[in-house]
Coordinates of C-alpha atoms in Angstrom, one line a residue:
Chain A
M865 CA -48.6 -39.1 41.6
T866 CA -48.5 -42.1 43.9
G867 CA -47.8 -45.6 42.8
I868 CA -51.4 -46.7 43.5
Q869 CA -52.9 -43.9 41.4
R870 CA -50.5 -44.8 38.6
W871 CA -51.5 -48.5 38.8
R872 CA -55.3 -47.5 38.5
R873 CA -54.6 -45.7 35.5
L874 CA -53.2 -48.6 33.6
D875 CA -55.6 -49.6 31.0
R876 CA -56.4 -53.0 29.8
L877 CA -54.3 -52.8 26.6
T878 CA -51.2 -51.9 28.6
L879 CA -51.9 -54.9 31.0
V880 CA -52.5 -57.5 28.2
F881 CA -49.5 -56.3 26.1
G882 CA -47.4 -56.1 29.2
L883 CA -48.2 -59.8 30.0
L884 CA -47.3 -60.9 26.4
A885 CA -44.2 -58.8 26.4
L886 CA -43.0 -60.4 29.6
L887 CA -43.5 -63.8 28.0
M888 CA -41.5 -62.7 25.0
A889 CA -38.7 -61.2 27.2
L890 CA -38.5 -64.4 29.2
F891 CA -38.3 -66.5 26.0
I892 CA -35.3 -64.4 24.9
L893 CA -33.6 -63.9 28.0
L894 CA -34.0 -67.2 29.8
P895 CA -31.9 -69.4 27.5
V896 CA -29.2 -66.7 27.3
V897 CA -29.0 -66.1 31.0
K898 CA -29.5 -69.8 32.0
T899 CA -26.8 -71.0 29.7
S900 CA -24.3 -68.2 30.5
T901 CA -24.5 -69.1 34.2
S902 CA -24.7 -72.8 33.7
S903 CA -20.9 -73.5 33.6
S904 CA -18.5 -72.7 36.4
P905 CA -15.8 -70.1 35.6
T906 CA -13.2 -72.9 36.1
T907 CA -14.9 -75.1 33.6
L908 CA -15.1 -72.1 31.2
W909 CA -11.4 -71.3 31.7
D910 CA -10.3 -75.0 31.1
T911 CA -12.4 -75.1 28.0
L912 CA -10.9 -71.9 26.6
R913 CA -7.4 -73.3 27.1
E914 CA -8.2 -76.2 24.9
S915 CA -6.3 -75.5 21.6
E916 CA -9.3 -76.7 19.5
V917 CA -11.4 -74.2 21.4
Y918 CA -9.3 -71.2 21.3
S919 CA -8.1 -71.6 17.8
S920 CA -11.7 -71.9 16.7
I921 CA -12.9 -68.8 18.6
L922 CA -9.9 -66.8 17.2
L923 CA -10.6 -68.0 13.7
T924 CA -14.2 -67.0 14.1
M925 CA -13.5 -63.6 15.4
Y926 CA -10.7 -63.0 12.8
A927 CA -12.7 -64.2 9.8
G928 CA -15.7 -62.2 10.9
L929 CA -13.5 -59.1 11.1
L930 CA -12.0 -59.8 7.6
A931 CA -15.4 -60.3 6.2
T932 CA -16.6 -57.1 7.7
V933 CA -13.6 -55.1 6.4
V934 CA -14.0 -56.5 2.8
G935 CA -17.8 -55.8 3.1
L936 CA -17.0 -52.2 4.1
L937 CA -14.6 -51.8 1.2
L938 CA -17.0 -53.3 -1.4
G939 CA -20.3 -52.7 0.2
V940 CA -20.2 -49.0 1.1
P941 CA -19.6 -47.8 -2.5
L942 CA -22.5 -50.1 -3.6
A943 CA -24.7 -48.6 -0.8
Y944 CA -23.8 -45.1 -1.8
L945 CA -24.6 -45.7 -5.5
L946 CA -28.0 -47.3 -4.4
A947 CA -28.8 -44.3 -2.3
R948 CA -27.8 -41.7 -4.8
H949 CA -28.9 -43.1 -8.2
D950 CA -32.1 -44.4 -9.8
F951 CA -32.1 -47.0 -12.6
R952 CA -34.4 -49.3 -14.2
G953 CA -34.8 -52.5 -12.1
K954 CA -33.4 -50.9 -9.0
R955 CA -36.2 -52.2 -6.7
L956 CA -35.5 -55.8 -7.9
F957 CA -31.7 -55.5 -7.5
E958 CA -32.2 -54.3 -4.0
G959 CA -34.3 -57.2 -3.3
L960 CA -31.9 -59.6 -4.7
I961 CA -29.1 -58.1 -2.5
D962 CA -31.2 -59.2 0.6
V963 CA -31.6 -62.7 -0.7
P964 CA -28.7 -64.2 1.2
I965 CA -30.6 -63.2 4.4
V966 CA -33.8 -65.0 3.5
I967 CA -32.4 -68.3 1.9
P968 CA -31.3 -71.4 4.0
H969 CA -27.6 -70.7 4.6
S970 CA -26.7 -74.3 3.6
A971 CA -28.2 -73.5 0.2
A972 CA -26.0 -70.2 0.2
G973 CA -23.0 -72.4 0.9
I974 CA -23.9 -74.6 -2.1
A975 CA -24.4 -71.4 -4.3
L976 CA -21.1 -70.1 -3.3
L977 CA -19.5 -73.4 -4.0
F978 CA -20.8 -73.2 -7.5
V979 CA -18.9 -69.9 -8.1
F980 CA -15.8 -70.2 -5.9
G981 CA -15.3 -74.1 -6.2
R982 CA -12.0 -75.0 -8.0
Q983 CA -13.8 -76.3 -11.1
F984 CA -16.0 -73.1 -11.5
F985 CA -15.1 -69.9 -13.2
M986 CA -14.4 -67.5 -10.3
G987 CA -12.7 -70.2 -8.4
K988 CA -10.5 -71.2 -11.4
L989 CA -9.7 -67.5 -12.1
L990 CA -8.6 -66.8 -8.5
G991 CA -7.1 -70.3 -8.2
H992 CA -4.5 -69.2 -10.8
A993 CA -3.8 -66.3 -8.5
G994 CA -3.1 -68.7 -5.8
I995 CA -6.4 -68.0 -3.8
T996 CA -8.5 -71.0 -3.2
F997 CA -11.8 -71.0 -1.2
V998 CA -12.6 -74.6 -0.4
D999 CA -11.5 -75.4 3.2
T1000 CA -9.3 -72.2 3.6
L1001 CA -9.6 -69.0 5.7
A1002 CA -10.6 -67.2 2.5
G1003 CA -13.5 -69.6 2.2
V1004 CA -14.7 -68.8 5.7
V1005 CA -14.5 -65.2 4.9
I1006 CA -16.6 -65.3 1.7
A1007 CA -19.1 -67.6 3.3
M1008 CA -19.5 -65.3 6.3
M1009 CA -19.6 -62.2 4.0
F1010 CA -22.1 -63.6 1.7
V1011 CA -24.7 -64.2 4.4
S1012 CA -24.1 -61.1 6.4
V1013 CA -23.1 -58.2 4.0
P1014 CA -26.8 -57.4 3.2
F1015 CA -27.1 -56.0 6.7
L1016 CA -24.2 -53.6 6.1
I1017 CA -25.4 -52.6 2.7
D1018 CA -28.9 -51.9 3.8
S1019 CA -27.8 -49.9 6.8
A1020 CA -25.2 -47.9 4.9
R1021 CA -27.7 -47.2 2.2
D1022 CA -30.3 -45.9 4.6
G1023 CA -27.4 -43.7 6.2
F1024 CA -26.5 -42.3 2.9
K1025 CA -30.1 -41.7 2.0
S1026 CA -30.5 -39.6 5.2
V1027 CA -27.7 -37.2 4.1
D1028 CA -29.3 -34.3 2.3
V1029 CA -28.1 -34.3 -1.3
R1030 CA -27.9 -30.6 -1.2
L1031 CA -25.1 -30.7 1.4
E1032 CA -23.1 -32.5 -1.3
K1033 CA -24.2 -30.0 -3.9
V1034 CA -23.1 -27.1 -1.9
A1035 CA -19.9 -28.7 -1.1
R1036 CA -19.3 -29.0 -4.9
T1037 CA -20.0 -25.4 -5.5
L1038 CA -17.5 -24.5 -2.8
G1039 CA -14.8 -26.1 -4.9
A1040 CA -14.6 -29.7 -3.5
S1041 CA -14.1 -32.7 -5.9
P1042 CA -16.6 -35.5 -5.6
F1043 CA -14.1 -37.6 -3.7
R1044 CA -13.5 -34.8 -1.1
V1045 CA -17.2 -34.4 -0.8
F1046 CA -17.7 -38.0 -0.1
F1047 CA -14.9 -38.3 2.5
H1048 CA -15.5 -34.9 4.2
V1049 CA -19.1 -34.6 4.1
T1050 CA -21.2 -37.6 3.1
L1051 CA -19.1 -40.3 4.9
P1052 CA -18.9 -38.5 8.2
L1053 CA -22.5 -37.9 8.3
A1054 CA -23.5 -41.5 7.4
W1055 CA -20.8 -43.0 9.5
R1056 CA -23.1 -43.9 12.3
S1057 CA -25.3 -46.0 10.2
I1058 CA -22.3 -47.6 8.5
F1059 CA -20.8 -48.4 11.9
S1060 CA -23.9 -50.0 13.3
G1061 CA -24.4 -51.8 10.0
S1062 CA -20.9 -53.2 10.5
V1063 CA -21.6 -54.3 14.0
M1064 CA -24.7 -56.1 12.8
M1065 CA -22.7 -57.7 9.9
W1066 CA -20.0 -58.9 12.2
A1067 CA -22.4 -60.3 14.6
R1068 CA -24.1 -62.2 11.9
A1069 CA -20.8 -63.3 10.4
V1070 CA -19.4 -64.9 13.5
S1071 CA -22.6 -66.8 14.1
E1072 CA -22.6 -68.2 10.7
F1073 CA -23.0 -72.0 10.5
G1074 CA -24.5 -73.5 7.3
A1075 CA -22.6 -71.6 4.5
V1076 CA -19.2 -72.1 6.3
L1077 CA -19.9 -75.7 6.9
I1078 CA -20.2 -76.4 3.2
L1079 CA -17.5 -74.2 1.9
A1080 CA -14.8 -74.3 4.6
Y1081 CA -15.4 -77.0 7.3
H1082 CA -12.0 -77.2 8.8
V1083 CA -9.3 -74.8 7.7
P1084 CA -5.6 -74.3 8.3
F1085 CA -5.2 -71.6 10.9
L1086 CA -2.4 -70.8 13.3
G1087 CA -0.9 -74.2 12.8
E1088 CA -4.2 -75.9 13.6
H1089 CA -7.1 -77.1 11.6
P1090 CA -10.0 -75.4 13.5
T1091 CA -13.6 -75.0 12.5
V1092 CA -15.7 -71.9 13.3
A1093 CA -17.2 -71.7 16.8
P1094 CA -20.9 -72.3 15.8
I1095 CA -19.9 -75.5 14.0
L1096 CA -17.6 -76.5 17.0
V1097 CA -20.5 -76.2 19.3
A1098 CA -22.7 -78.3 17.0
D1099 CA -20.0 -80.9 16.4
R1100 CA -19.4 -81.4 20.1
F1101 CA -23.0 -81.9 20.8
S1102 CA -23.6 -84.5 18.1
C1103 CA -20.4 -86.4 19.0
F1104 CA -20.1 -86.0 22.8
G1105 CA -23.3 -84.7 24.1
L1106 CA -24.6 -81.7 25.9
D1107 CA -21.9 -81.6 28.7
Y1108 CA -19.2 -81.2 26.2
A1109 CA -21.1 -78.7 24.0
R1110 CA -22.3 -76.4 26.7
P1111 CA -19.1 -74.7 27.9
V1112 CA -18.2 -73.9 24.4
A1113 CA -21.7 -72.5 23.7
V1114 CA -21.4 -70.4 26.9
L1115 CA -18.0 -69.0 25.8
V1116 CA -19.4 -68.1 22.3
I1117 CA -22.4 -66.5 23.8
L1118 CA -20.3 -64.5 26.4
I1119 CA -17.7 -63.2 23.8
S1120 CA -20.4 -62.3 21.3
L1121 CA -22.5 -60.6 24.0
I1122 CA -19.5 -58.6 25.3
A1123 CA -18.4 -57.6 21.8
F1124 CA -21.8 -56.7 20.7
V1125 CA -22.7 -54.6 23.7
A1126 CA -19.3 -52.8 23.6
L1127 CA -19.7 -51.9 20.0
R1128 CA -23.3 -50.9 20.4
T1129 CA -22.3 -48.6 23.2
L1130 CA -19.6 -47.1 21.1
A1131 CA -22.2 -46.5 18.3
L1132 CA -24.7 -45.0 20.7
R1133 CA -22.2 -42.8 22.4
G1134 CA -21.6 -41.2 18.8
Q1135 CA -25.3 -40.6 18.6
R1136 CA -25.5 -38.3 21.4
T1137 CA -22.9 -35.8 20.3
Chain B
M1144 CA -21.0 -11.2 -15.3
I1145 CA -22.9 -14.3 -16.2
E1146 CA -24.8 -15.1 -19.4
V1147 CA -27.3 -18.0 -19.8
R1148 CA -28.4 -18.8 -23.4
G1149 CA -31.2 -21.0 -24.6
L1150 CA -31.1 -23.1 -21.4
K1151 CA -33.4 -26.1 -21.5
V1152 CA -33.9 -28.2 -18.4
D1153 CA -36.2 -31.3 -17.8
L1154 CA -38.1 -30.9 -14.6
G1155 CA -39.8 -34.2 -14.8
G1156 CA -43.2 -33.4 -16.2
F1157 CA -42.5 -30.0 -17.7
L1158 CA -39.5 -28.1 -19.3
L1159 CA -37.8 -24.9 -18.5
R1160 CA -36.9 -23.8 -22.0
D1161 CA -35.4 -20.8 -23.9
I1162 CA -34.0 -19.4 -20.7
D1163 CA -31.9 -16.4 -21.7
L1164 CA -30.4 -14.3 -18.8
H1165 CA -27.7 -11.7 -19.0
V1166 CA -26.6 -10.4 -15.6
E1167 CA -24.1 -7.5 -15.4
P1168 CA -21.2 -7.6 -13.2
G1169 CA -22.1 -6.7 -9.7
E1170 CA -25.7 -6.6 -10.6
Y1171 CA -28.3 -7.9 -8.1
F1172 CA -30.7 -9.9 -10.4
I1173 CA -33.9 -11.3 -9.3
V1174 CA -35.8 -14.3 -10.9
L1175 CA -39.3 -14.1 -9.9
G1176 CA -41.8 -16.9 -10.1
P1177 CA -44.6 -18.8 -8.5
T1178 CA -43.8 -21.8 -6.2
G1179 CA -43.2 -24.9 -8.4
A1180 CA -41.9 -23.0 -11.3
G1181 CA -38.6 -24.7 -11.2
K1182 CA -36.6 -21.8 -9.8
T1183 CA -34.4 -24.0 -7.7
V1184 CA -33.6 -26.3 -10.6
L1185 CA -32.7 -23.3 -12.7
L1186 CA -30.1 -22.3 -10.2
E1187 CA -28.8 -25.9 -9.8
A1188 CA -28.5 -26.0 -13.6
I1189 CA -26.6 -22.8 -13.8
A1190 CA -24.3 -24.0 -11.0
G1191 CA -23.8 -27.4 -12.9
L1192 CA -25.6 -29.4 -10.4
Y1193 CA -28.6 -30.4 -12.6
P1194 CA -28.3 -31.8 -16.0
V1195 CA -29.2 -29.4 -18.9
L1196 CA -30.8 -30.6 -22.1
A1197 CA -29.5 -27.6 -24.1
G1198 CA -28.0 -24.2 -23.9
T1199 CA -24.9 -22.6 -22.5
V1200 CA -23.7 -20.9 -19.3
S1201 CA -20.8 -18.5 -19.3
V1202 CA -19.2 -16.7 -16.6
N1203 CA -17.1 -13.5 -17.2
G1204 CA -16.9 -14.5 -20.9
R1205 CA -15.7 -18.1 -20.1
D1206 CA -18.0 -20.9 -21.2
V1207 CA -18.6 -23.1 -18.2
T1208 CA -21.3 -25.2 -19.6
H1209 CA -19.1 -28.3 -19.5
L1210 CA -17.2 -27.6 -16.4
K1211 CA -17.7 -29.3 -13.2
P1212 CA -19.6 -27.4 -10.4
E1213 CA -16.3 -27.0 -8.5
Q1214 CA -14.6 -25.4 -11.5
R1215 CA -17.2 -22.8 -12.2
G1216 CA -16.8 -20.1 -9.6
I1217 CA -20.5 -20.2 -8.9
A1218 CA -21.7 -20.6 -5.3
I1219 CA -25.2 -21.4 -4.2
V1220 CA -27.0 -20.7 -0.9
Y1221 CA -30.2 -22.7 -0.3
Q1222 CA -33.3 -21.5 1.4
D1223 CA -32.8 -23.7 4.3
Q1224 CA -29.0 -23.1 4.4
V1225 CA -27.9 -26.6 4.6
L1226 CA -24.9 -26.1 6.7
F1227 CA -22.6 -29.0 7.4
P1228 CA -23.9 -30.3 10.6
H1229 CA -20.8 -32.3 11.6
L1230 CA -18.6 -29.1 11.4
S1231 CA -18.3 -26.0 13.5
V1232 CA -19.4 -22.6 12.2
E1233 CA -15.8 -21.9 11.5
Q1234 CA -15.1 -25.2 9.7
N1235 CA -18.2 -24.6 7.6
I1236 CA -17.0 -21.3 6.4
A1237 CA -13.4 -22.7 6.0
F1238 CA -14.6 -25.6 3.9
G1239 CA -14.3 -24.1 0.4
L1240 CA -10.8 -22.5 1.0
K1241 CA -9.6 -25.9 2.3
S1242 CA -11.0 -27.6 -0.7
I1243 CA -9.0 -25.4 -3.0
K1244 CA -6.0 -25.9 -0.7
R1245 CA -5.3 -22.5 0.4
P1246 CA -2.6 -22.2 3.1
G1247 CA -3.8 -22.5 6.6
Q1248 CA -2.9 -18.9 7.6
Q1249 CA -4.7 -17.5 4.7
I1250 CA -7.8 -19.5 5.5
Q1251 CA -7.8 -18.2 9.0
A1252 CA -7.6 -14.7 7.9
S1253 CA -10.3 -15.0 5.2
V1254 CA -12.7 -16.7 7.6
T1255 CA -12.3 -14.1 10.2
R1256 CA -12.7 -11.2 7.7
M1257 CA -15.9 -12.8 6.4
A1258 CA -17.2 -13.4 9.9
Q1259 CA -16.6 -9.8 10.6
V1260 CA -18.5 -8.7 7.5
F1261 CA -21.6 -10.7 8.8
G1262 CA -21.1 -9.9 12.4
I1263 CA -20.8 -13.7 13.4
V1264 CA -17.3 -13.7 15.0
D1265 CA -19.0 -14.8 18.3
L1266 CA -20.6 -17.8 16.5
L1267 CA -17.4 -19.3 15.0
G1268 CA -17.0 -22.0 17.6
R1269 CA -20.6 -22.9 17.6
D1270 CA -22.4 -26.1 16.4
P1271 CA -24.4 -25.0 13.4
T1272 CA -27.5 -26.9 14.5
T1273 CA -27.8 -24.7 17.5
L1274 CA -28.1 -21.5 15.5
S1275 CA -31.2 -19.5 14.7
G1276 CA -32.6 -19.2 11.2
G1277 CA -31.0 -15.7 10.7
E1278 CA -27.6 -16.9 12.1
K1279 CA -27.6 -20.0 9.9
Q1280 CA -28.3 -17.8 6.8
K1281 CA -25.3 -15.6 7.6
V1282 CA -23.1 -18.5 8.0
A1283 CA -24.4 -20.0 4.8
L1284 CA -23.6 -16.6 3.0
A1285 CA -20.2 -16.3 4.6
R1286 CA -19.4 -19.9 3.6
A1287 CA -20.3 -19.0 -0.1
L1288 CA -18.7 -15.7 -0.3
V1289 CA -15.4 -16.6 1.3
T1290 CA -14.5 -18.5 -1.7
E1291 CA -14.9 -15.3 -3.8
P1292 CA -17.3 -16.7 -6.3
A1293 CA -17.9 -14.8 -9.6
V1294 CA -21.6 -15.3 -9.1
L1295 CA -23.6 -16.0 -6.1
L1296 CA -26.9 -17.8 -6.5
L1297 CA -29.4 -17.5 -3.8
D1298 CA -32.4 -19.8 -3.6
E1299 CA -35.3 -18.1 -1.7
P1300 CA -32.8 -16.9 1.0
L1301 CA -35.3 -15.0 3.0
S1302 CA -38.5 -17.2 2.7
A1303 CA -37.8 -19.5 5.7
L1304 CA -37.1 -16.5 8.1
D1305 CA -39.6 -14.9 10.4
P1306 CA -40.8 -11.4 9.3
E1307 CA -38.4 -9.5 11.7
T1308 CA -35.3 -11.5 10.8
K1309 CA -36.3 -11.3 7.2
E1310 CA -36.3 -7.5 7.2
R1311 CA -32.9 -7.4 8.8
M1312 CA -31.5 -10.1 6.5
Q1313 CA -32.8 -8.2 3.5
Q1314 CA -31.0 -5.1 4.5
Q1315 CA -27.8 -7.1 5.3
L1316 CA -28.1 -8.7 1.8
A1317 CA -28.2 -5.4 0.2
E1318 CA -25.4 -4.1 2.2
V1319 CA -23.1 -7.1 1.5
H1320 CA -24.0 -6.9 -2.2
R1321 CA -23.0 -3.2 -2.1
C1322 CA -19.7 -3.9 -0.3
L1323 CA -18.4 -7.0 -1.9
R1324 CA -19.6 -6.1 -5.4
V1325 CA -20.6 -9.7 -6.0
T1326 CA -23.0 -10.6 -8.9
V1327 CA -26.1 -12.1 -7.4
I1328 CA -28.9 -14.1 -9.0
H1329 CA -31.7 -14.4 -6.4
V1330 CA -34.7 -16.4 -7.1
T1331 CA -37.9 -15.8 -5.1
H1332 CA -41.7 -15.8 -5.4
D1333 CA -41.8 -12.8 -3.2
F1334 CA -42.5 -9.5 -5.1
E1335 CA -41.5 -7.3 -2.2
E1336 CA -38.1 -9.0 -2.1
A1337 CA -37.8 -8.4 -5.8
I1338 CA -38.6 -4.6 -5.5
A1339 CA -36.5 -4.1 -2.5
L1340 CA -33.4 -5.8 -3.7
G1341 CA -33.4 -6.2 -7.4
N1342 CA -31.7 -4.1 -9.9
R1343 CA -33.6 -6.0 -12.5
V1344 CA -36.2 -8.8 -12.4
A1345 CA -36.8 -11.7 -14.7
V1346 CA -40.3 -13.3 -14.3
I1347 CA -40.5 -16.9 -15.0
N1348 CA -44.0 -18.2 -16.1
E1349 CA -44.9 -21.6 -17.4
G1350 CA -41.3 -22.7 -17.9
Q1351 CA -40.2 -19.6 -19.8
I1352 CA -38.9 -16.2 -19.1
A1353 CA -42.0 -14.0 -19.5
Q1354 CA -40.4 -10.5 -18.9
V1355 CA -37.1 -8.9 -17.9
G1356 CA -36.9 -5.3 -16.6
T1357 CA -36.7 -3.2 -13.5
P1358 CA -39.1 -4.1 -10.8
E1359 CA -41.2 -1.0 -11.5
D1360 CA -41.4 -1.7 -15.2
V1361 CA -42.4 -5.4 -14.7
L1362 CA -45.1 -4.3 -12.2
R1363 CA -46.5 -1.5 -14.3
R1364 CA -46.7 -3.6 -17.5
P1365 CA -47.2 -7.1 -16.4
N1366 CA -47.5 -9.7 -19.1
S1367 CA -48.0 -12.8 -17.0
E1368 CA -51.0 -13.5 -15.0
F1369 CA -48.9 -14.3 -11.9
V1370 CA -47.5 -10.7 -12.0
A1371 CA -50.8 -9.0 -13.0
R1372 CA -52.6 -10.7 -10.1
F1373 CA -49.9 -9.4 -7.7
A1374 CA -50.0 -5.9 -9.3
L1375 CA -53.6 -5.8 -8.4
S1376 CA -53.2 -7.3 -5.0
R1377 CA -51.1 -4.5 -3.7
N1378 CA -50.9 -0.7 -3.7
L1379 CA -47.2 -0.1 -4.2
F1380 CA -45.4 3.2 -3.8
T1381 CA -41.9 4.4 -3.3
G1382 CA -41.3 7.4 -1.1
E1383 CA -39.1 9.1 1.4
A1384 CA -39.7 8.2 5.1
T1385 CA -39.0 10.7 7.8
E1386 CA -38.9 10.4 11.5
L1387 CA -42.2 10.9 13.4
G1388 CA -41.3 9.6 16.8
A1389 CA -40.1 6.2 17.8
G1390 CA -41.4 3.5 15.5
Q1391 CA -43.3 5.9 13.4
A1392 CA -42.5 7.6 10.1
M1393 CA -44.2 10.0 7.6
V1394 CA -43.7 8.7 4.2
D1395 CA -44.0 11.1 1.3
I1396 CA -45.1 9.1 -1.7
G1397 CA -45.3 11.9 -4.2
G1398 CA -48.0 14.3 -3.4
I1399 CA -49.3 13.0 -0.3
Q1400 CA -47.9 12.0 3.1
I1401 CA -48.9 8.8 4.8
M1402 CA -48.2 7.8 8.4
A1403 CA -46.7 4.3 8.8
L1404 CA -45.3 2.2 11.7
T1405 CA -41.7 1.6 10.9
D1406 CA -38.1 2.3 11.9
A1407 CA -37.1 2.6 8.3
R1408 CA -35.9 6.0 7.1
G1409 CA -35.0 7.4 3.8
Q1410 CA -35.8 5.9 0.5
V1411 CA -38.4 3.1 1.1
H1412 CA -41.1 1.1 -0.6
V1413 CA -44.6 1.0 0.7
S1414 CA -47.3 -1.6 0.2
L1415 CA -50.9 -1.5 1.2
R1416 CA -53.5 -4.2 0.6
P1417 CA -56.7 -3.1 -1.3
E1418 CA -58.9 -4.9 1.4
D1419 CA -57.4 -2.7 4.1
V1420 CA -58.7 0.6 2.4
F1421 CA -62.2 2.0 3.5
I1422 CA -64.2 4.0 1.0
S1423 CA -66.7 6.6 2.4
T1424 CA -68.8 9.2 0.7
E1425 CA -68.2 11.7 3.6
P1426 CA -65.0 12.4 5.7
F1427 CA -65.3 10.8 9.1
Q1428 CA -63.5 10.8 12.4
S1429 CA -61.8 7.5 13.3
T1430 CA -58.7 6.1 14.9
A1431 CA -57.3 5.4 11.4
R1432 CA -54.4 7.8 10.8
N1433 CA -54.6 8.3 7.0
S1434 CA -57.6 9.8 5.2
F1435 CA -57.6 11.5 1.7
A1436 CA -60.1 12.7 -0.7
G1437 CA -60.1 11.4 -4.2
T1438 CA -62.0 10.6 -7.4
I1439 CA -63.2 7.2 -8.5
T1440 CA -61.5 6.6 -11.9
E1441 CA -62.2 2.9 -12.4
L1442 CA -64.5 0.1 -11.2
V1443 CA -63.8 -3.4 -12.0
D1444 CA -66.4 -6.0 -11.3
R1445 CA -64.9 -9.3 -10.0
G1446 CA -67.9 -11.1 -8.9
A1447 CA -68.6 -10.8 -5.2
V1448 CA -66.2 -7.9 -5.0
V1449 CA -65.5 -4.8 -6.9
N1450 CA -62.0 -3.2 -7.4
V1451 CA -62.3 0.5 -7.1
T1452 CA -59.5 2.8 -8.2
V1453 CA -59.5 6.1 -6.4
T1454 CA -57.2 8.7 -7.7
V1455 CA -55.9 11.1 -5.0
P1456 CA -53.3 11.2 -6.7
P1457 CA -51.6 8.8 -6.7
D1458 CA -53.9 5.9 -7.5
F1459 CA -55.2 3.6 -4.7
I1460 CA -56.8 0.4 -5.6
C1461 CA -59.5 -0.6 -3.1
L1462 CA -61.4 -3.8 -2.6
V1463 CA -65.2 -3.5 -1.6
T1464 CA -68.1 -5.9 -1.7
R1465 CA -70.5 -5.6 -4.4
Q1466 CA -73.4 -4.7 -2.0
A1467 CA -71.3 -2.0 -0.3
A1468 CA -70.5 -0.6 -3.7
A1469 CA -74.2 -0.5 -4.6
E1470 CA -75.3 1.0 -1.2
L1471 CA -72.7 3.8 -1.4
D1472 CA -73.6 4.2 -5.1
L1473 CA -70.0 4.1 -6.1
R1474 CA -69.6 5.1 -9.7
K1475 CA -67.0 6.6 -11.9
G1476 CA -66.1 10.2 -11.3
A1477 CA -67.7 10.3 -7.8
R1478 CA -65.9 12.2 -5.0
V1479 CA -65.1 9.8 -2.1
W1480 CA -62.8 9.6 0.9
I1481 CA -60.3 6.7 1.4
T1482 CA -59.1 5.8 4.9
F1483 CA -56.5 3.3 6.1
K1484 CA -54.7 2.6 9.3
A1485 CA -51.0 3.4 9.8
S1486 CA -50.5 -0.3 10.8
A1487 CA -52.0 -1.5 7.5
I1488 CA -49.0 0.1 5.6
H1489 CA -46.0 -2.2 5.2
V1490 CA -42.8 -0.5 4.6
F1491 CA -39.8 -2.4 3.1

């Protein structure tokens, strides 16, 4: 079929939708591409060498990673139970788990402060154990975790749901304990969903602004007192203006983009085999 | 040996209750029931995979009712096999032995032996998602049997297979059962499976065991509508098949010989649908290979159709329309000819 024939066969719907889709694609891609290419590599390199910037970026990545690891440890068992058991009020409970996604994140920060602040019960309890959350790395981690772990839980739960229960049942009758069944049958089969959920969670965690701002603005980290990258961008913009904010924004976008694309590729490669 | 006493299971809406089964060591026991009768759940309850409300299960005299599934020595094979998709065929079969921590060498030897029994040595390295239905079924059986279970539970193991594979698989099941002397409980809704494989049959009807006996007994004296309807829907005979050229056989069904298209030889079962039998008042020339004279011994009016029993002997049930019965003036005691094609005979 020649190009002209194919063109004739395009119906109106495809034309109209194509036009709208183009607008949407431009809307998403233009800011990303334009910002990414707006600063020269030398400017970027110089910005990255500022201690305030690199310690901020390291803090963000590291806290995001910690949040994801803790999210995996506590969220995966929850996701499994949700996928395998029914109980009264499960719908409501599942809805509540997603609440952090839908509320303003500054409000989420306030909510966390109410539980993990020094004068409140969890904060007090853990304070005795020497763990405090206000203006500490631990605070950044739980702020990030609170607003991003629903992505992981939802994705892991769907992954577990897609594993046929009878695979687990057969494994049991073959002599495997519930733990062996989980680690050798269920987890390997749900792993892809858990992994892509983790990538989503991490991406969401490192872009967190509101909750971190309220719970842990500047935290001691690597001998400095950095704040997370999204806050750094906003701070520079409001104090020094666009020219100071832009290189940092570009760095954050580039690093996130590279990490996200790399992890997505990894997840998709698993899918083909 | 497995004994189930007073088992009660909630199927969400209705109950399986008062389930008593006693299966002898090495017996091939069939549980027969219509679709939706809770047969799969019954097996899961026996295996400890589904909660029971009351009753006991014992294996070889040991009460396993409160044991976990992995401690019961009861293996299950589902209709659609559910092989572990992330493991190779070999790893699938080895899964159980690894779970009970057998030494690696022994696992290797057992897996190879079991693969030989099922003729799937070539498949060991394969990804199970690439296998055909019959191959998957063999792998699933090998995976279950390699752990040397005291009882093997089969959940409709032949239903998902195409007719040809099904026939071969049925023979293989019989053979494996004979060679490995494993106690089998096989649930199915298919009477022909029950007749071909079962030493004894239990019929489940409306949540209870309606009848237990040899397949012949159950069919001859059905006490559930499910079985009775089937008994009326098939002419069933056992006989001896002898060679009559490639793909053809003469089957002696006690008194008469009928021609059938089959490769089976020796002791066989034969079924013929009542609607595939013609009745005529005179003998006639046709391409149909089987024609016998007999006497009408019974007529049962079923509305638009009439069930006519013609005694040759043996008895053949034939299905004709009411008009045809009236036109031919079919009545009790009349002398008639029955005719059916060799291809209408199903040998199993």
